[in-house]
CSV table of C-alpha atoms in Angstrom, one decimal:
chain,number,residue,atom,x,y,z
A,21,MET,CA,22.1,-0.4,0.2
A,22,ALA,CA,19.3,-2.2,2.1
A,23,ARG,CA,15.8,-1.1,1.4
A,24,LYS,CA,14.2,0.9,4.2
A,25,LYS,CA,11.1,-0.9,5.6
A,26,ILE,CA,7.7,0.9,5.1
A,27,ILE,CA,4.8,0.1,7.4
A,28,ALA,CA,1.5,1.7,6.4
A,29,GLY,CA,-1.8,1.6,8.2
A,30,ASN,CA,-4.9,1.4,6.0
A,31,TRP,CA,-7.7,2.8,8.2
A,32,LYS,CA,-10.4,2.0,5.6
A,33,MET,CA,-13.8,3.5,6.4
A,34,ASN,CA,-13.1,4.0,10.1
A,35,MET,CA,-12.6,7.0,12.4
A,36,THR,CA,-14.4,10.4,12.4
A,37,PRO,CA,-12.1,13.4,12.2
A,38,SER,CA,-12.1,13.8,16.0
A,39,GLN,CA,-11.5,10.1,16.6
A,40,ALA,CA,-8.7,10.2,14.0
A,41,VAL,CA,-6.9,13.0,15.8
A,42,ALA,CA,-7.2,11.2,19.1
A,43,LEU,CA,-5.8,8.0,17.6
A,44,VAL,CA,-2.9,9.8,16.0
A,45,ASN,CA,-2.0,11.4,19.4
A,46,GLU,CA,-2.3,8.0,21.0
A,47,LEU,CA,-0.1,6.3,18.4
A,48,LYS,CA,2.6,9.0,17.9
A,49,PRO,CA,4.8,7.9,20.8
A,50,LEU,CA,4.2,4.2,20.0
A,51,VAL,CA,5.4,4.3,16.4
A,52,GLU,CA,8.6,6.2,16.8
A,53,ASN,CA,11.2,4.3,14.7
A,54,LYS,CA,13.7,6.1,12.5
A,55,GLU,CA,14.6,2.9,10.7
A,56,VAL,CA,11.1,2.5,9.3
A,57,ASP,CA,8.9,4.7,7.1
A,58,VAL,CA,5.5,5.0,9.0
A,59,VAL,CA,2.5,5.9,6.9
A,60,PHE,CA,-1.1,6.4,8.0
A,61,CYS,CA,-3.5,6.1,5.1
A,62,VAL,CA,-6.8,7.6,6.3
A,63,PRO,CA,-10.3,8.5,5.0
A,64,ALA,CA,-10.5,11.6,2.9
A,65,ILE,CA,-12.4,13.6,5.5
A,66,ASP,CA,-9.7,12.9,8.1
A,67,LEU,CA,-6.7,13.9,5.9
A,68,ILE,CA,-6.3,17.6,6.9
A,69,PRO,CA,-6.9,17.1,10.7
A,70,VAL,CA,-4.6,14.1,10.7
A,71,ILE,CA,-1.8,15.8,8.8
A,72,GLU,CA,-2.0,18.6,11.4
A,73,ALA,CA,-2.0,16.2,14.3
A,74,ALA,CA,1.0,14.3,12.9
A,75,LYS,CA,3.2,17.4,12.5
A,76,GLY,CA,6.6,17.1,14.2
A,77,SER,CA,6.3,13.3,14.3
A,78,ASN,CA,7.8,10.6,12.0
A,79,ILE,CA,4.3,9.8,10.6
A,80,GLN,CA,3.6,10.5,7.0
A,81,ILE,CA,0.1,10.6,5.7
A,82,GLY,CA,-1.5,8.8,2.8
A,83,ALA,CA,-4.9,8.8,1.1
A,84,GLU,CA,-6.9,5.6,0.5
A,85,ASN,CA,-7.8,6.5,-3.1
A,86,MET,CA,-7.7,9.3,-5.7
A,87,TYR,CA,-9.1,9.9,-9.2
A,88,PHE,CA,-7.0,9.8,-12.4
A,89,GLU,CA,-8.3,13.1,-13.9
A,90,GLU,CA,-6.9,16.5,-13.0
A,91,LYS,CA,-10.2,18.1,-12.2
A,92,GLY,CA,-13.8,18.3,-13.6
A,93,ALA,CA,-17.3,17.0,-13.2
A,94,TYR,CA,-16.5,13.9,-11.2
A,95,THR,CA,-18.8,14.3,-8.2
A,96,GLY,CA,-17.4,12.8,-5.0
A,97,GLU,CA,-13.8,12.2,-6.3
A,98,ILE,CA,-10.6,13.7,-5.1
A,99,SER,CA,-7.7,14.8,-7.4
A,100,ALA,CA,-4.0,14.3,-7.0
A,101,GLU,CA,-3.6,18.1,-6.8
A,102,MET,CA,-6.0,18.3,-3.9
A,103,LEU,CA,-4.0,15.7,-2.0
A,104,VAL,CA,-0.7,17.4,-2.7
A,105,ASP,CA,-2.0,20.7,-1.5
A,106,ALA,CA,-3.2,19.1,1.7
A,107,GLY,CA,0.2,17.6,2.4
A,108,VAL,CA,-0.4,13.9,1.4
A,109,LYS,CA,2.7,11.9,0.5
A,110,TYR,CA,1.2,8.5,-0.4
A,111,VAL,CA,-1.9,7.0,-1.9
A,112,ILE,CA,-3.2,3.5,-1.9
A,113,ILE,CA,-4.2,2.4,-5.4
A,114,GLY,CA,-6.1,-0.7,-6.5
A,115,HIS,CA,-6.9,-2.1,-3.1
A,116,SER,CA,-9.0,-5.3,-3.5
A,117,GLU,CA,-11.9,-3.7,-1.8
A,118,ARG,CA,-11.9,-0.9,-4.4
A,119,ARG,CA,-11.7,-3.5,-7.2
A,120,GLU,CA,-14.5,-5.6,-5.7
A,121,TYR,CA,-17.0,-3.0,-4.5
A,122,PHE,CA,-16.2,-0.1,-6.9
A,123,ALA,CA,-15.4,-1.9,-10.1
A,124,GLU,CA,-11.8,-0.7,-10.4
A,125,THR,CA,-9.8,-2.5,-13.0
A,126,ASP,CA,-6.2,-3.0,-13.8
A,127,GLU,CA,-6.6,-0.3,-16.5
A,128,THR,CA,-7.9,2.3,-14.0
A,129,VAL,CA,-5.2,1.3,-11.5
A,130,ASN,CA,-2.6,2.1,-14.2
A,131,LYS,CA,-4.2,5.5,-14.9
A,132,LYS,CA,-4.2,6.4,-11.2
A,133,VAL,CA,-0.6,5.2,-10.8
A,134,LEU,CA,0.5,7.5,-13.7
A,135,GLN,CA,-1.4,10.5,-12.2
A,136,ALA,CA,0.0,9.9,-8.7
A,137,LEU,CA,3.6,9.8,-10.1
A,138,LYS,CA,2.9,12.9,-12.2
A,139,HIS,CA,2.1,14.8,-9.0
A,140,LYS,CA,5.0,13.2,-7.0
A,141,ILE,CA,2.7,11.2,-4.7
A,142,THR,CA,4.1,7.8,-3.9
A,143,PRO,CA,1.6,5.1,-5.0
A,144,ILE,CA,1.1,2.0,-2.9
A,145,ILE,CA,0.0,-0.3,-5.7
A,146,CYS,CA,-2.1,-3.3,-4.4
A,147,CYS,CA,-2.2,-6.7,-6.0
A,148,GLY,CA,-3.5,-10.1,-4.8
A,149,GLU,CA,-5.4,-13.2,-5.5
A,150,SER,CA,-8.6,-14.7,-4.3
A,151,LEU,CA,-8.9,-18.1,-2.6
A,152,THR,CA,-10.2,-19.6,-5.8
A,153,GLN,CA,-7.3,-18.3,-7.8
A,154,ARG,CA,-4.8,-19.7,-5.3
A,155,GLU,CA,-6.6,-23.1,-5.3
A,156,GLN,CA,-6.5,-23.1,-9.1
A,157,GLY,CA,-2.7,-22.6,-9.0
A,158,ILE,CA,-2.8,-19.3,-10.9
A,159,THR,CA,-1.6,-16.9,-8.2
A,160,ILE,CA,1.7,-15.9,-9.8
A,161,ASP,CA,0.2,-15.6,-13.3
A,162,TRP,CA,-2.6,-13.4,-11.9
A,163,ILE,CA,-0.4,-11.1,-10.0
A,164,ARG,CA,2.2,-10.8,-12.8
A,165,GLN,CA,-0.7,-9.6,-15.0
A,166,GLN,CA,-1.8,-7.0,-12.4
A,167,ILE,CA,1.8,-5.7,-12.1
A,168,LYS,CA,2.5,-5.5,-15.8
A,169,ILE,CA,-0.7,-3.5,-16.5
A,170,ALA,CA,-0.2,-1.3,-13.4
A,171,PHE,CA,3.2,-0.3,-14.6
A,172,LEU,CA,2.4,0.5,-18.3
A,173,GLN,CA,4.1,3.7,-19.3
A,174,VAL,CA,5.8,4.1,-15.9
A,175,THR,CA,9.5,4.8,-16.4
A,176,ALA,CA,12.2,2.8,-14.5
A,177,GLU,CA,13.1,5.9,-12.5
A,178,GLN,CA,9.5,6.3,-11.5
A,179,ALA,CA,9.0,2.6,-10.7
A,180,ALA,CA,11.9,2.5,-8.3
A,181,THR,CA,10.1,5.0,-6.1
A,182,THR,CA,6.8,3.2,-5.9
A,183,VAL,CA,5.6,0.7,-3.3
A,184,ILE,CA,3.8,-2.5,-4.1
A,185,ALA,CA,1.5,-4.2,-1.6
A,186,TYR,CA,0.9,-7.9,-2.0
A,187,GLU,CA,-2.4,-8.7,-0.2
A,188,PRO,CA,-3.9,-12.2,-0.7
A,189,ILE,CA,-7.6,-11.3,-0.7
A,190,TRP,CA,-8.4,-14.5,1.2
A,191,ALA,CA,-6.3,-13.2,4.2
A,192,ILE,CA,-7.7,-9.7,4.5
A,193,GLY,CA,-9.9,-9.2,7.6
A,194,THR,CA,-10.4,-13.0,7.9
A,195,GLY,CA,-7.8,-13.6,10.5
A,196,LYS,CA,-6.1,-16.0,8.1
A,197,VAL,CA,-2.4,-15.2,7.3
A,198,ALA,CA,-0.5,-16.5,4.4
A,199,THR,CA,2.5,-18.5,5.6
A,200,THR,CA,5.8,-16.8,5.6
A,201,GLU,CA,6.8,-19.0,2.7
A,202,GLN,CA,3.7,-18.2,0.7
A,203,ALA,CA,4.2,-14.4,1.3
A,204,GLN,CA,7.9,-14.5,0.4
A,205,GLU,CA,7.3,-16.6,-2.7
A,206,VAL,CA,4.8,-14.1,-4.2
A,207,CYS,CA,6.9,-11.0,-3.2
A,208,LYS,CA,9.9,-12.6,-4.8
A,209,ALA,CA,7.9,-13.3,-8.0
A,210,ILE,CA,6.7,-9.6,-8.0
A,211,ARG,CA,10.4,-8.4,-7.7
A,212,GLU,CA,11.3,-10.8,-10.6
A,213,CYS,CA,8.5,-9.4,-12.7
A,214,ILE,CA,9.7,-5.8,-12.1
A,215,GLY,CA,13.2,-7.0,-13.1
A,216,GLU,CA,11.7,-8.3,-16.4
A,217,ILE,CA,9.8,-5.1,-17.1
A,218,TYR,CA,12.8,-2.9,-16.2
A,219,ASP,CA,16.1,-4.1,-14.9
A,220,ALA,CA,17.8,-5.7,-11.9
A,221,GLN,CA,18.6,-2.2,-10.4
A,222,THR,CA,14.9,-1.2,-10.4
A,223,ALA,CA,13.8,-4.5,-9.0
A,224,ALA,CA,16.3,-4.2,-6.2
A,225,ALA,CA,15.1,-0.7,-5.4
A,226,ILE,CA,11.3,-1.1,-5.3
A,227,ARG,CA,9.8,-1.8,-1.9
A,228,ILE,CA,7.2,-4.6,-1.6
A,229,GLN,CA,4.9,-4.9,1.4
A,230,TYR,CA,2.9,-7.8,2.6
A,231,GLY,CA,-0.7,-7.2,3.7
A,232,GLY,CA,-3.3,-9.5,5.0
A,233,SER,CA,-4.0,-9.7,8.7
A,234,VAL,CA,-0.5,-8.6,9.7
A,235,SER,CA,-0.1,-8.7,13.5
A,236,ALA,CA,2.5,-7.9,16.1
A,237,ALA,CA,3.1,-11.7,16.4
A,238,SER,CA,3.5,-12.3,12.6
A,239,ALA,CA,5.4,-9.1,11.7
A,240,PRO,CA,9.0,-10.1,12.8
A,241,GLU,CA,9.1,-13.3,10.7
A,242,LEU,CA,7.4,-11.7,7.7
A,243,PHE,CA,9.5,-8.6,7.6
A,244,ALA,CA,12.7,-10.7,8.0
A,245,GLN,CA,12.1,-12.2,4.5
A,246,GLU,CA,14.4,-11.1,1.7
A,247,ASP,CA,11.7,-9.7,-0.5
A,248,ILE,CA,9.3,-8.3,2.1
A,249,ASP,CA,10.0,-4.7,2.9
A,250,GLY,CA,7.2,-4.0,5.4
A,251,GLY,CA,3.5,-4.2,5.6
A,252,LEU,CA,0.1,-2.7,4.7
A,253,VAL,CA,-1.8,-3.2,7.9
A,254,GLY,CA,-5.6,-3.0,8.2
A,255,GLY,CA,-7.4,-3.4,11.5
A,256,ALA,CA,-4.3,-3.6,13.6
A,257,SER,CA,-3.3,-0.1,12.5
A,258,LEU,CA,-6.3,1.3,14.5
A,259,LYS,CA,-4.9,-0.1,17.8
A,260,PRO,CA,-1.9,0.5,20.1
A,261,ASP,CA,-0.6,-2.9,18.8
A,262,PHE,CA,0.4,-1.0,15.6
A,263,GLY,CA,3.3,0.3,17.6
A,264,LYS,CA,4.5,-3.2,18.1
A,265,ILE,CA,4.3,-3.9,14.4
A,266,VAL,CA,6.3,-0.8,13.6
A,267,ASN,CA,8.9,-1.7,16.2
A,268,TYR,CA,8.9,-5.4,15.2
A,269,LYS,CA,12.6,-6.0,16.0
């Protein structure tokens, strides 16, 4: 069975609650596509109004981050239980901006993945290399390490339900896009790594997104690749053009 494409918007630190609701109402008719899972990953303060605004549509809502503890004295953090109660279905984990600006590590990514899965939230697990790492020729080695640590203690059954987002850091918000061949090469290597950790069946089931300045123009060719099952979209998810990405065919 072919894997269903999943196209997610990562709003990052944009949109007040009222702006978020207005954007959802604008995008709802533009992102209708039963052949694709459409996810809006929005700032924490926007989650509840956006979930309400998206009711009755094909849009599912994700968070941009969560903490790995159940509850406690962790000022400013949000737990998986809070997200579930609000109606959140997905959560982005380990985005390069979280790693760079907030000191997240492969180990904390793993803890968050396990917590999300425990609460039946689908993690979108991010991985990717810097320009220096690509130029040094260690892209595949680097990403294999990120994947292997992220999936520690994750069962094959759980792994098959997760989403992996490959985002070359040098192509996020820069206007640069990895070539289709580069994107496919890394996504194929990720699938092969999952196959080594688990088995061929799990590797065939897991969905792998490409992220990094995805646009309406680049989406059709990228999403046609054998190992690319959609995209994690940044800036373009805040515009009507996101509808063209979702309806890329």
